[in-house]
PDB file of C-alpha atoms in Angstrom:
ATOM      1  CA  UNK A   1     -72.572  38.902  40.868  1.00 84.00           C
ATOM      2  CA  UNK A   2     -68.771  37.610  41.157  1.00 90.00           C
ATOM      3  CA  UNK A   3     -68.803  33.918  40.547  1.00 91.00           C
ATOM      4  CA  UNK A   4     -65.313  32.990  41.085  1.00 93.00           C
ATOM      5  CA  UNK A   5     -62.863  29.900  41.635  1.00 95.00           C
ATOM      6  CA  UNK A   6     -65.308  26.644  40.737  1.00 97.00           C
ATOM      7  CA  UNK A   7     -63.634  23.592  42.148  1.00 97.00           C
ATOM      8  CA  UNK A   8     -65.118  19.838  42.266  1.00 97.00           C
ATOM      9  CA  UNK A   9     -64.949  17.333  44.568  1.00 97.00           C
ATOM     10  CA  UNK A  10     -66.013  13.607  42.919  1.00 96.00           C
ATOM     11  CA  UNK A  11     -66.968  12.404  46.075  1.00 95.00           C
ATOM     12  CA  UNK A  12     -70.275  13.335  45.669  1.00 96.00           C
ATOM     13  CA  UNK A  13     -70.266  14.957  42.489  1.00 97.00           C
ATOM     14  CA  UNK A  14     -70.345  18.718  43.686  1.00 97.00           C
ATOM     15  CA  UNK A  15     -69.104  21.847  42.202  1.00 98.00           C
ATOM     16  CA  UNK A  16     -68.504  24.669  44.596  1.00 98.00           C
ATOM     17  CA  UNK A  17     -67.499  28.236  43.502  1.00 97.00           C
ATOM     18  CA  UNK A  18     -67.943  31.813  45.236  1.00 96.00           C
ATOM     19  CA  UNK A  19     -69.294  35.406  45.349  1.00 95.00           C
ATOM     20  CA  UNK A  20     -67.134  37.546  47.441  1.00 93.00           C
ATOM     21  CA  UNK A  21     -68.976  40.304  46.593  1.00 89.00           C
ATOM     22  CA  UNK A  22     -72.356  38.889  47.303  1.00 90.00           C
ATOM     23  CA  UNK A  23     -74.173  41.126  50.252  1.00 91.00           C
ATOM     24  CA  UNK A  24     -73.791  38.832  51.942  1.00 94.00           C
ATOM     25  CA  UNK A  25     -70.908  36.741  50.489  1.00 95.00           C
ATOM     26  CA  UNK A  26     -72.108  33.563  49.207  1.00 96.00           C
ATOM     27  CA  UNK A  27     -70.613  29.721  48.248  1.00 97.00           C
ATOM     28  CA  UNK A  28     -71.971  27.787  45.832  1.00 97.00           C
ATOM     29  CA  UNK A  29     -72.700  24.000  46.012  1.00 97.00           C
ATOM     30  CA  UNK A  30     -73.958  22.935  42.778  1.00 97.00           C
ATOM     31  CA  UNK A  31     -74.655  18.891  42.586  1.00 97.00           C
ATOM     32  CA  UNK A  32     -73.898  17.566  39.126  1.00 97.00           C
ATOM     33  CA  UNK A  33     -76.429  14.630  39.768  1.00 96.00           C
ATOM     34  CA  UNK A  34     -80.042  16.912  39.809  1.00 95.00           C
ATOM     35  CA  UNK A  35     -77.932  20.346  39.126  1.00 95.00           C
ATOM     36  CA  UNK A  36     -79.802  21.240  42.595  1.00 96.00           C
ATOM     37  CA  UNK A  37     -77.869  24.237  43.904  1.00 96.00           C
ATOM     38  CA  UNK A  38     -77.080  25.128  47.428  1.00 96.00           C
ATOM     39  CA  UNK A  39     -76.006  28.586  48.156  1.00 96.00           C
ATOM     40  CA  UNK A  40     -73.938  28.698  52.022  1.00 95.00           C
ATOM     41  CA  UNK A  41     -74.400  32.027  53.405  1.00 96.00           C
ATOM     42  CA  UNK A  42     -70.869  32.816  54.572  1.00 95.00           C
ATOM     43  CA  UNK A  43     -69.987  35.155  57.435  1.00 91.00           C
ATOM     44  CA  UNK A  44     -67.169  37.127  55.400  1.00 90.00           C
ATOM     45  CA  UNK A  45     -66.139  37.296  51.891  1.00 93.00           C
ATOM     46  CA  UNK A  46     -64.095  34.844  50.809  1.00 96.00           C
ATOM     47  CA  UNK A  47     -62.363  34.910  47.062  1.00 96.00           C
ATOM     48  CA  UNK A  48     -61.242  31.551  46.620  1.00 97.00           C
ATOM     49  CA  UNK A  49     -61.037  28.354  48.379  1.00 97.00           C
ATOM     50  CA  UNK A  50     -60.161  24.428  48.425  1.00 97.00           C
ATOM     51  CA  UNK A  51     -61.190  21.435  49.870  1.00 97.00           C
ATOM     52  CA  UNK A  52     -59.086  20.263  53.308  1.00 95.00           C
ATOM     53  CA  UNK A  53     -57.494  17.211  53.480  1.00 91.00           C
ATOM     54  CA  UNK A  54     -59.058  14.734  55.718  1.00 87.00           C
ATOM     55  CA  UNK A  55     -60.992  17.468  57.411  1.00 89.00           C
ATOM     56  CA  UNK A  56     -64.470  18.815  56.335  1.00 90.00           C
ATOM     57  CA  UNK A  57     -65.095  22.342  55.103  1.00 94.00           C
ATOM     58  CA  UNK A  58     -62.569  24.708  52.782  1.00 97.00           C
ATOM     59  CA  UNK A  59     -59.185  26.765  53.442  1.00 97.00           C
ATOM     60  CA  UNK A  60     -59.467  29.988  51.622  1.00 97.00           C
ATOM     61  CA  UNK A  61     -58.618  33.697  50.980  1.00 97.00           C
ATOM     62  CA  UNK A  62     -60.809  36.152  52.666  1.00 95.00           C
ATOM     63  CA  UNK A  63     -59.923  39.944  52.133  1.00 92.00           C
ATOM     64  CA  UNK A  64     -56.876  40.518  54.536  1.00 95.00           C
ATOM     65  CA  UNK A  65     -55.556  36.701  54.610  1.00 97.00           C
ATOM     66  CA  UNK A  66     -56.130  32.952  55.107  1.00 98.00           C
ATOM     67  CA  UNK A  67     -59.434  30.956  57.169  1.00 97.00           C
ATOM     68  CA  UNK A  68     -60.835  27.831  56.991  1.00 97.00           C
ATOM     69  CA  UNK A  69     -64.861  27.724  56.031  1.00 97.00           C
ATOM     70  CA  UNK A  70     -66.899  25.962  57.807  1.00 96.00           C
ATOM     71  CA  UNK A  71     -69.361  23.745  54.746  1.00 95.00           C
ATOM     72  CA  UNK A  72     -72.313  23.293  57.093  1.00 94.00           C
ATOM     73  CA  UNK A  73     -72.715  26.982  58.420  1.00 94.00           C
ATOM     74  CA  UNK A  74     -70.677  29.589  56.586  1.00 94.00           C
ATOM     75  CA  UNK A  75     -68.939  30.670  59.755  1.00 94.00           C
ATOM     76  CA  UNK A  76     -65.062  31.798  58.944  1.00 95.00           C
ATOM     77  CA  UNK A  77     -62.203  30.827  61.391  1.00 95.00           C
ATOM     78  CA  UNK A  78     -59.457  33.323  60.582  1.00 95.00           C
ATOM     79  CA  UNK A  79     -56.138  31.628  60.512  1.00 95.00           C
ATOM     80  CA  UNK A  80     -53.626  34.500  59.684  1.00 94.00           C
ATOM     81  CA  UNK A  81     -54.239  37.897  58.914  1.00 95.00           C
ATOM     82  CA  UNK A  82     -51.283  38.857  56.532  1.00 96.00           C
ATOM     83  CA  UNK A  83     -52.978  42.517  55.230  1.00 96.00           C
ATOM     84  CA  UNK A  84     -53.721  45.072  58.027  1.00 92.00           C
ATOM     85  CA  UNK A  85     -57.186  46.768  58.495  1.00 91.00           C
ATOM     86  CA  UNK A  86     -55.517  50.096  56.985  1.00 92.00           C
ATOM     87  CA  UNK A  87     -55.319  48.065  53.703  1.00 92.00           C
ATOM     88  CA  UNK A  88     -59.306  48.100  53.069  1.00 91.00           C
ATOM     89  CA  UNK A  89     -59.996  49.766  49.921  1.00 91.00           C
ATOM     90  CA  UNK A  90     -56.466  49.574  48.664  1.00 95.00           C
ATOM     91  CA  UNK A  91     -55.481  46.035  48.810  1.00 96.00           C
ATOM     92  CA  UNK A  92     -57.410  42.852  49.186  1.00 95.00           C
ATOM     93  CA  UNK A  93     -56.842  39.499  48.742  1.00 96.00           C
ATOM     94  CA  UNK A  94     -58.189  37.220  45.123  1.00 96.00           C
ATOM     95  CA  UNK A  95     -57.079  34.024  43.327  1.00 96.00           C
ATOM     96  CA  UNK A  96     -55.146  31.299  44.139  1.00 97.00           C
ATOM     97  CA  UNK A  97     -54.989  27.267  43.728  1.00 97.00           C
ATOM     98  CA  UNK A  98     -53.481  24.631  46.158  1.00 97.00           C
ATOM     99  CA  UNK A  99     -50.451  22.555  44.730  1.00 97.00           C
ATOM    100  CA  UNK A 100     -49.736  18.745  45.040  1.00 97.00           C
ATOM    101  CA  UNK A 101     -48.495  18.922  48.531  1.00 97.00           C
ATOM    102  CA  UNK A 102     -51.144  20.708  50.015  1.00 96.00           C
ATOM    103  CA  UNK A 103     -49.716  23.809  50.408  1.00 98.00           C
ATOM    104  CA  UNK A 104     -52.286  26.847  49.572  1.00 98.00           C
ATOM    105  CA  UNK A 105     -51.572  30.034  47.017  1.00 98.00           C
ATOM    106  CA  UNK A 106     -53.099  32.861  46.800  1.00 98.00           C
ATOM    107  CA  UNK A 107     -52.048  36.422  45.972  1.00 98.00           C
ATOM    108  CA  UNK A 108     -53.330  40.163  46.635  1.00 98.00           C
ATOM    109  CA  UNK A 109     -54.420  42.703  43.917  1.00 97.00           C
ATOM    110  CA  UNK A 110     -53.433  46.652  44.526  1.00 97.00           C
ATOM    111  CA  UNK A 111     -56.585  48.564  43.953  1.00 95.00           C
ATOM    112  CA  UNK A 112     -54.718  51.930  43.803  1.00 94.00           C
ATOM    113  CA  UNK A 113     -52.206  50.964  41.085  1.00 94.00           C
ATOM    114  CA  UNK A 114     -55.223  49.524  39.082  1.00 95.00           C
ATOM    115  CA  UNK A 115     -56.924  52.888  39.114  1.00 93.00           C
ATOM    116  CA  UNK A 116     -54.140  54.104  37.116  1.00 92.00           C
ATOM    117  CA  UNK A 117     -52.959  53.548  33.501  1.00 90.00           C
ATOM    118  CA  UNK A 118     -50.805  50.576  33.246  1.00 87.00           C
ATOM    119  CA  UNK A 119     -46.939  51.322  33.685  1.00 81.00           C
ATOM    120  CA  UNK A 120     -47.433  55.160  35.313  1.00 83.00           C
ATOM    121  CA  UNK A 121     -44.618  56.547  36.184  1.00 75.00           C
ATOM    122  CA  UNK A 122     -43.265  56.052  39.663  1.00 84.00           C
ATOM    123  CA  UNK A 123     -46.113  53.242  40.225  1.00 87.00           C
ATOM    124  CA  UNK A 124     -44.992  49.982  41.670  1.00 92.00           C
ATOM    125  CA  UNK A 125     -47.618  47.769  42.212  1.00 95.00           C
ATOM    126  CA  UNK A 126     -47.850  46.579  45.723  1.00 96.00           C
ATOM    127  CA  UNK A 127     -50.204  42.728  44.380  1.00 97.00           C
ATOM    128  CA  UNK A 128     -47.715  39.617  46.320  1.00 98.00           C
ATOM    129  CA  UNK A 129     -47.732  36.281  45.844  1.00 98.00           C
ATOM    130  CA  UNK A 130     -48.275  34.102  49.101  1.00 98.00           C
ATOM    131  CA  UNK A 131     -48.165  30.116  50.725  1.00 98.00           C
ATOM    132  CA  UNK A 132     -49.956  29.278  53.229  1.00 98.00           C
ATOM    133  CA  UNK A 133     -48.505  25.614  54.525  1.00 97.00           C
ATOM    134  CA  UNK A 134     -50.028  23.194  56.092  1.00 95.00           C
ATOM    135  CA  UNK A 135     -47.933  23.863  59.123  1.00 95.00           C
ATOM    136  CA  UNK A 136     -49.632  27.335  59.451  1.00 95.00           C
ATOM    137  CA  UNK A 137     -46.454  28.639  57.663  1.00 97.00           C
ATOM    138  CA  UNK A 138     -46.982  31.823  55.258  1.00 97.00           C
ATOM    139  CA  UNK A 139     -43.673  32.860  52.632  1.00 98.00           C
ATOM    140  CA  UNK A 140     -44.035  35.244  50.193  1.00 97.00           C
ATOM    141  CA  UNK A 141     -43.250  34.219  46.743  1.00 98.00           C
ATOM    142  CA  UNK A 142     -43.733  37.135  44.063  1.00 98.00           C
ATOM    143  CA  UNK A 143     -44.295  40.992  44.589  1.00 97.00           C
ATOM    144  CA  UNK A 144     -44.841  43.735  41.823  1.00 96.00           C
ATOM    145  CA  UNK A 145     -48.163  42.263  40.252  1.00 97.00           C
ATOM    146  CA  UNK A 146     -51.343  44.344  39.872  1.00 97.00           C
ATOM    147  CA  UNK A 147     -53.782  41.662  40.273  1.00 97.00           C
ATOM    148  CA  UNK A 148     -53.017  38.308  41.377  1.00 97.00           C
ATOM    149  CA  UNK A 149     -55.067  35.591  39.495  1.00 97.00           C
ATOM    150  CA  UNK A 150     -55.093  32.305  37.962  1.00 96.00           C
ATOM    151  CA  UNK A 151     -52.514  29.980  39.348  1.00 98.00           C
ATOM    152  CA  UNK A 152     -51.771  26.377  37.704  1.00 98.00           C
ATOM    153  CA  UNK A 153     -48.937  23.726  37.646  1.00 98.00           C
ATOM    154  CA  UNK A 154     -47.905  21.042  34.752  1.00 98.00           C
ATOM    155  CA  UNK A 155     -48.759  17.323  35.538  1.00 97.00           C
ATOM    156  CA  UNK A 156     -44.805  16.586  36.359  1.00 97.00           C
ATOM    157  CA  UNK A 157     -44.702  19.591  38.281  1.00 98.00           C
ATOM    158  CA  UNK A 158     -41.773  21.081  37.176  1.00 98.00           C
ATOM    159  CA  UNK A 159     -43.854  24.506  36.173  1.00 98.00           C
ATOM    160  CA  UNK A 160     -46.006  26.935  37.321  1.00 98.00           C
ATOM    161  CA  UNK A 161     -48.118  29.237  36.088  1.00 98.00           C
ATOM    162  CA  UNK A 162     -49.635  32.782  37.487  1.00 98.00           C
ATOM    163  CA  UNK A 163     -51.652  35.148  35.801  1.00 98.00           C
ATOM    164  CA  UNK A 164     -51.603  39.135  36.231  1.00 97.00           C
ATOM    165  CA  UNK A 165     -54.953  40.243  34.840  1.00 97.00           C
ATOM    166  CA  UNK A 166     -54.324  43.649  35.008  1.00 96.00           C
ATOM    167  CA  UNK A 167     -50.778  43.748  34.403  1.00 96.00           C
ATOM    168  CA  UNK A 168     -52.292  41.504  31.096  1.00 96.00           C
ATOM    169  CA  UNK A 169     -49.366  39.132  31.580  1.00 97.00           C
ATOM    170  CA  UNK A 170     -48.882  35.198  32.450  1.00 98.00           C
ATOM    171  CA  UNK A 171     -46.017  34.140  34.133  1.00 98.00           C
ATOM    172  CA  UNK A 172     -44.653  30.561  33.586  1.00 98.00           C
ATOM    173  CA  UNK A 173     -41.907  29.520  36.336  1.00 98.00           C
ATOM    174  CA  UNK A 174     -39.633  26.749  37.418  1.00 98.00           C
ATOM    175  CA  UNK A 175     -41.607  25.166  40.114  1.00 98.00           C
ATOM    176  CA  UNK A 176     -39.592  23.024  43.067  1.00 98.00           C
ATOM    177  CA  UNK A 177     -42.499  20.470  44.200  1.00 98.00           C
ATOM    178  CA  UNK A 178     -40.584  18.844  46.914  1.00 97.00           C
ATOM    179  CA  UNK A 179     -39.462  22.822  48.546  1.00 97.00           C
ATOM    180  CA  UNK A 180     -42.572  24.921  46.694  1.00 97.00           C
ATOM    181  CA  UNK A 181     -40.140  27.343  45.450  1.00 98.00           C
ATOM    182  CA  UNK A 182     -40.229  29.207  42.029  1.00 98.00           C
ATOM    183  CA  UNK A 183     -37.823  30.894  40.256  1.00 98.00           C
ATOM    184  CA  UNK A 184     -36.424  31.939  36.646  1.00 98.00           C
ATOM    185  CA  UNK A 185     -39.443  33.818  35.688  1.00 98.00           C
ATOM    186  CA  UNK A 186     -40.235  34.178  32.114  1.00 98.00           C
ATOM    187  CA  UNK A 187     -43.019  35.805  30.146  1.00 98.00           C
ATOM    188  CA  UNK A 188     -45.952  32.767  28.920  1.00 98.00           C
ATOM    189  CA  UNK A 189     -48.313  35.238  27.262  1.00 97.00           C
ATOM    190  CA  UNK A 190     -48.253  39.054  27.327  1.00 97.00           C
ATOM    191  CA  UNK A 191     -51.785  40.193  26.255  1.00 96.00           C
ATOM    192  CA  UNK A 192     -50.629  43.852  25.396  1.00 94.00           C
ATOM    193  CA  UNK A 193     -47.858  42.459  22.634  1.00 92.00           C
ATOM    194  CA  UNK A 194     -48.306  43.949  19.329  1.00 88.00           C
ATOM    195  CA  UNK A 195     -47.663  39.875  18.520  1.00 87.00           C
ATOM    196  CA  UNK A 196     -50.501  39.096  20.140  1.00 91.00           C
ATOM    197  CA  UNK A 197     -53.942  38.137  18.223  1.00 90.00           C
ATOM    198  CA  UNK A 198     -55.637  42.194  17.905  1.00 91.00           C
ATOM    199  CA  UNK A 199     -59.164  40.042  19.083  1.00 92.00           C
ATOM    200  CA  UNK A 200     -57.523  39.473  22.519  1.00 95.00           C
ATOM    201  CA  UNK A 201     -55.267  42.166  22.644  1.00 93.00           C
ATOM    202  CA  UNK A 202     -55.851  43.964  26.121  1.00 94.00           C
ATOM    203  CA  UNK A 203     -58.080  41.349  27.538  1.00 95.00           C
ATOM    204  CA  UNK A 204     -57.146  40.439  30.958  1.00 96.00           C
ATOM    205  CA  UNK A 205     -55.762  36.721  31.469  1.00 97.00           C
ATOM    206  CA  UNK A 206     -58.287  35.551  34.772  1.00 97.00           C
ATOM    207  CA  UNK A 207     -58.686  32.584  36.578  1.00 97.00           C
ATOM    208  CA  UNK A 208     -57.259  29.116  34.854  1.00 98.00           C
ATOM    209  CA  UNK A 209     -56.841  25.560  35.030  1.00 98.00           C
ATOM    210  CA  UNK A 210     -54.381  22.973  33.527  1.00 97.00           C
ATOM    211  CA  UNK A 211     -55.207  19.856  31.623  1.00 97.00           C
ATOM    212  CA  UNK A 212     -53.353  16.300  31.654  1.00 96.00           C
ATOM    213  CA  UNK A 213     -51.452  17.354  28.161  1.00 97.00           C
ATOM    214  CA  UNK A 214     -50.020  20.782  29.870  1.00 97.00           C
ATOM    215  CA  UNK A 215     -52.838  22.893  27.978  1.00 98.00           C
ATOM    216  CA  UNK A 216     -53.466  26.178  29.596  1.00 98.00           C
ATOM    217  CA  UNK A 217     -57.305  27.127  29.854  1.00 98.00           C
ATOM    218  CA  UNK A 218     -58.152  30.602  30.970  1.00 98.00           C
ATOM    219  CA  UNK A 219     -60.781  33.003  30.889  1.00 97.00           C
ATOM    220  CA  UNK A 220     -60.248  36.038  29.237  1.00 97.00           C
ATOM    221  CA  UNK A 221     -62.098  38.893  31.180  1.00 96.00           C
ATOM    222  CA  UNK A 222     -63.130  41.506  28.857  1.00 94.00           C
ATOM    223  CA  UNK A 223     -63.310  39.619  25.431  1.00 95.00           C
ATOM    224  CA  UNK A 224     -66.169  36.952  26.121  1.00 95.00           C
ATOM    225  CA  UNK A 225     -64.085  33.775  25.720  1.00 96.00           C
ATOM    226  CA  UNK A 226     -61.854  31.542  27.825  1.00 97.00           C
ATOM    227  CA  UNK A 227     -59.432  30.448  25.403  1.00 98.00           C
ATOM    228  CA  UNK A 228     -56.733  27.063  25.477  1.00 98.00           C
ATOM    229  CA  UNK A 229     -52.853  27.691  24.972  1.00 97.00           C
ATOM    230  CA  UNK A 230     -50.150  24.773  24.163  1.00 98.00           C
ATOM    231  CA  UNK A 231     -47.324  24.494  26.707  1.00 97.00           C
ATOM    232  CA  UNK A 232     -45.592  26.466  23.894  1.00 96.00           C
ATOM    233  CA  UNK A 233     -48.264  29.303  24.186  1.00 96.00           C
ATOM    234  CA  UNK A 234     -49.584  28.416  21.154  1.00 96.00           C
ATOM    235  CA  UNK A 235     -53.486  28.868  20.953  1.00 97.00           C
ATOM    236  CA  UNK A 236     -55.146  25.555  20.470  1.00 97.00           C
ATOM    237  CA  UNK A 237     -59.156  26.973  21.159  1.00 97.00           C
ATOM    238  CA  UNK A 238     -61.327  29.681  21.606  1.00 97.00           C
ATOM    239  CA  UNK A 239     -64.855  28.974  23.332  1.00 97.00           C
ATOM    240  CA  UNK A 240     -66.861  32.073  23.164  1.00 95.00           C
ATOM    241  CA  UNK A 241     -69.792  32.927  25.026  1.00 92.00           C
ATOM    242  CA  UNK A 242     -71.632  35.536  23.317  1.00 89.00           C
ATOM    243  CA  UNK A 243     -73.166  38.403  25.181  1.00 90.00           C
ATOM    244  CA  UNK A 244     -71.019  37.572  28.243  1.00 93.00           C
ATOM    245  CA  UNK A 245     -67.767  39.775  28.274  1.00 93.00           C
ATOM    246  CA  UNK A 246     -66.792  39.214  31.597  1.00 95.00           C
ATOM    247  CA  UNK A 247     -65.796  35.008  32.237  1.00 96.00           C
ATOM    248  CA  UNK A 248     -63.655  34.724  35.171  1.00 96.00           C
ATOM    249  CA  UNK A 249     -62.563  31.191  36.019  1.00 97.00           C
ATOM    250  CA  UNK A 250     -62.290  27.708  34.407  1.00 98.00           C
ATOM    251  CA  UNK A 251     -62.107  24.498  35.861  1.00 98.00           C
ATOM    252  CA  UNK A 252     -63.176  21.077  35.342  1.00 98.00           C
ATOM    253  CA  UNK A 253     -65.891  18.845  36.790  1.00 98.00           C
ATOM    254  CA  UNK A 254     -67.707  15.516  36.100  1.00 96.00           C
ATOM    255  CA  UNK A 255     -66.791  12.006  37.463  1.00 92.00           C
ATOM    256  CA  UNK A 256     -64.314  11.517  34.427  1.00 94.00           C
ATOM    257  CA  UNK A 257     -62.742  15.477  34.692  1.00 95.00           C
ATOM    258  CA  UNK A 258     -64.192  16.422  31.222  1.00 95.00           C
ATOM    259  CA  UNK A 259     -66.265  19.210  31.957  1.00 97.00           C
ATOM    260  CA  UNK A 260     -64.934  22.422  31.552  1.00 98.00           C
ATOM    261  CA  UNK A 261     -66.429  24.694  33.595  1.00 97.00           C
ATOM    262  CA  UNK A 262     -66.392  28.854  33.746  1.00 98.00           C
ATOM    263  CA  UNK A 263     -67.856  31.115  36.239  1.00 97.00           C
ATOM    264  CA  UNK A 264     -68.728  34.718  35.040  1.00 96.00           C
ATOM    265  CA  UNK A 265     -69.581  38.369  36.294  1.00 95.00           C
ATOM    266  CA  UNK A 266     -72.097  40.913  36.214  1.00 90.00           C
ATOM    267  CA  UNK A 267     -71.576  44.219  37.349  1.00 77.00           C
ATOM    268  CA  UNK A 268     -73.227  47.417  37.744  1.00 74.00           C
ATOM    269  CA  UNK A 269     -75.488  46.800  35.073  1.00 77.00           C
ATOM    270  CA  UNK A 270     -72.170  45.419  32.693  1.00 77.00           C
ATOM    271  CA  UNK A 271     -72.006  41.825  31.912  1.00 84.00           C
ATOM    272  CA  UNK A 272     -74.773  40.771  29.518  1.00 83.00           C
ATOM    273  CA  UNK A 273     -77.862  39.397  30.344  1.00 83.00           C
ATOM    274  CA  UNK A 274     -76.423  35.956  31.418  1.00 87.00           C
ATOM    275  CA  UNK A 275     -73.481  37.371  33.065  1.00 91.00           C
ATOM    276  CA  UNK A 276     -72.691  36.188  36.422  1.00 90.00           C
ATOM    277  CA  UNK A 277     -74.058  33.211  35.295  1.00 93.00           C
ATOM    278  CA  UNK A 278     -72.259  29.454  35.422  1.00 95.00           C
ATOM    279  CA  UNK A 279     -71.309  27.579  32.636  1.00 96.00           C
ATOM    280  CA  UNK A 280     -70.684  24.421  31.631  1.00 93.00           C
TER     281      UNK A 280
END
């Protein structure tokens, strides 16, 4: 079990999150009313998605690129494919987000360079960084990462933010709202730094969200916690979950956005008893 990406929609008071590596690949529709879950059997796996403005179903990130999802049936309508075939095995598509004009993120992780000690010699990861626009458009935005992750933006939109989980790094950079353009990339929080905390050193920084005050909330994969950091990269919290190593991706929920939210893994027999399970 994979759960990945929640997202809420307070229409109806939903929660939806995947498994893309559910046999078959699965998304969850959990409603916050009678916590009565619906699982959509979907016809390829998909690693992250978001709601579609004034259209129903998702847009999302299946392995080699970009589809919409259809909510009712699961069926996948491939919009781009940016990765070629010969990529299976070696590079795949994971995170992303969708910023405040629509416009979809979502980056690639490079298997091969994460089967090797970080910073080998002569390795250049091959993770990128892409935009999908809602005029079918696709721009590449970032290259070099390992695994492409959490993405999240302040509330004035002047900053982004983009994890590396196996690079252990978060980027912050100057975001451009009106031209979705980043630049001047500097270092948030570097999870390998002798100044960072010994408890979370070498975790990997997953899948985060943003609150109103700027807060960063991520999970930490590997050290059982999601944990809050100040604009400043100061930490503010640590929520652990016991037992449960592997958390993957925050969010919030509720009809008044104050329910943080985490999905979690559970791997070949790694992951605690409740990994893989949701939690709220």
């Amino acid at each position: 079990v994979l759960g990945e990406a929640p997202f809420y929609r307070p229409e109806d008071n939903t929660l939806h999150y995947v498994d893309p590596l559910a046999n078959p690949p699965e998304l969850h529709i959990l409603s916050l009313d009678n916590m009565q879950l619906r699982i959509l059997t979907l016809t390829d796996s998909i690693s992250v998605a978001s709601f579609r403005k004034d259209q129903p179903g998702y847009i999302g990130a299946r392995l080699f690129g970009f589809a919409f999802i259809d909510e009712q049936t699961g069926k996948i309508e491939n919009l781009a494919q940016v990765l070629p075939e010969s990529a299976r095995g070696k590079l795949r598509f994971n995170d992303g987000a969708s910023d405040s004009k629509g416009r979809f993120w979502a980056g690639t992780m490079d298997h091969q360079a994460m089967a090797l000690p970080l910073g080998s010699l002569g390795v250049t990861p091959a993770g990128t960084l892409y935009r999908y626009d809602p005029d079918g458009s696709i721009s590449q935005h970032e290259t070099g990462i390992y695994c492409s992750n959490g993405l999240g933006w302040s509330a004035d939109n002047k900053w982004m933010y983009f994890s590396d989980s196996y690079g252990g790094v978060v980027y912050k950079y100057a975001f451009d709202e009106a031209k979705g353009a980043i630049s001047d990339r500097t270092v948030f929080l570097d999870f390998h730094s002798e100044i960072m905390s010994e408890q979370y050193r070498g975790g990997e920084p997953d899948g985060m969200v943003m609150d109103t005050e700027d807060n960063v909330w991520m999970a930490l994969w590997g050290k059982a916690c999601v944990l809050c950091f100040s604009p400043k990269g100061k930490l503010l919290r640590e929520i652990t979950a016991d037992g449960v190593p592997y958390m993957t991706c925050t969010g919030w929920a509720g009809k008044n956005l104050d329910l943080l939210v985490c999905t979690s893994a559970h791997r070949h027999g790694l992951g605690g008893d409740d990994g893989g399970k949701l939690f709220i």
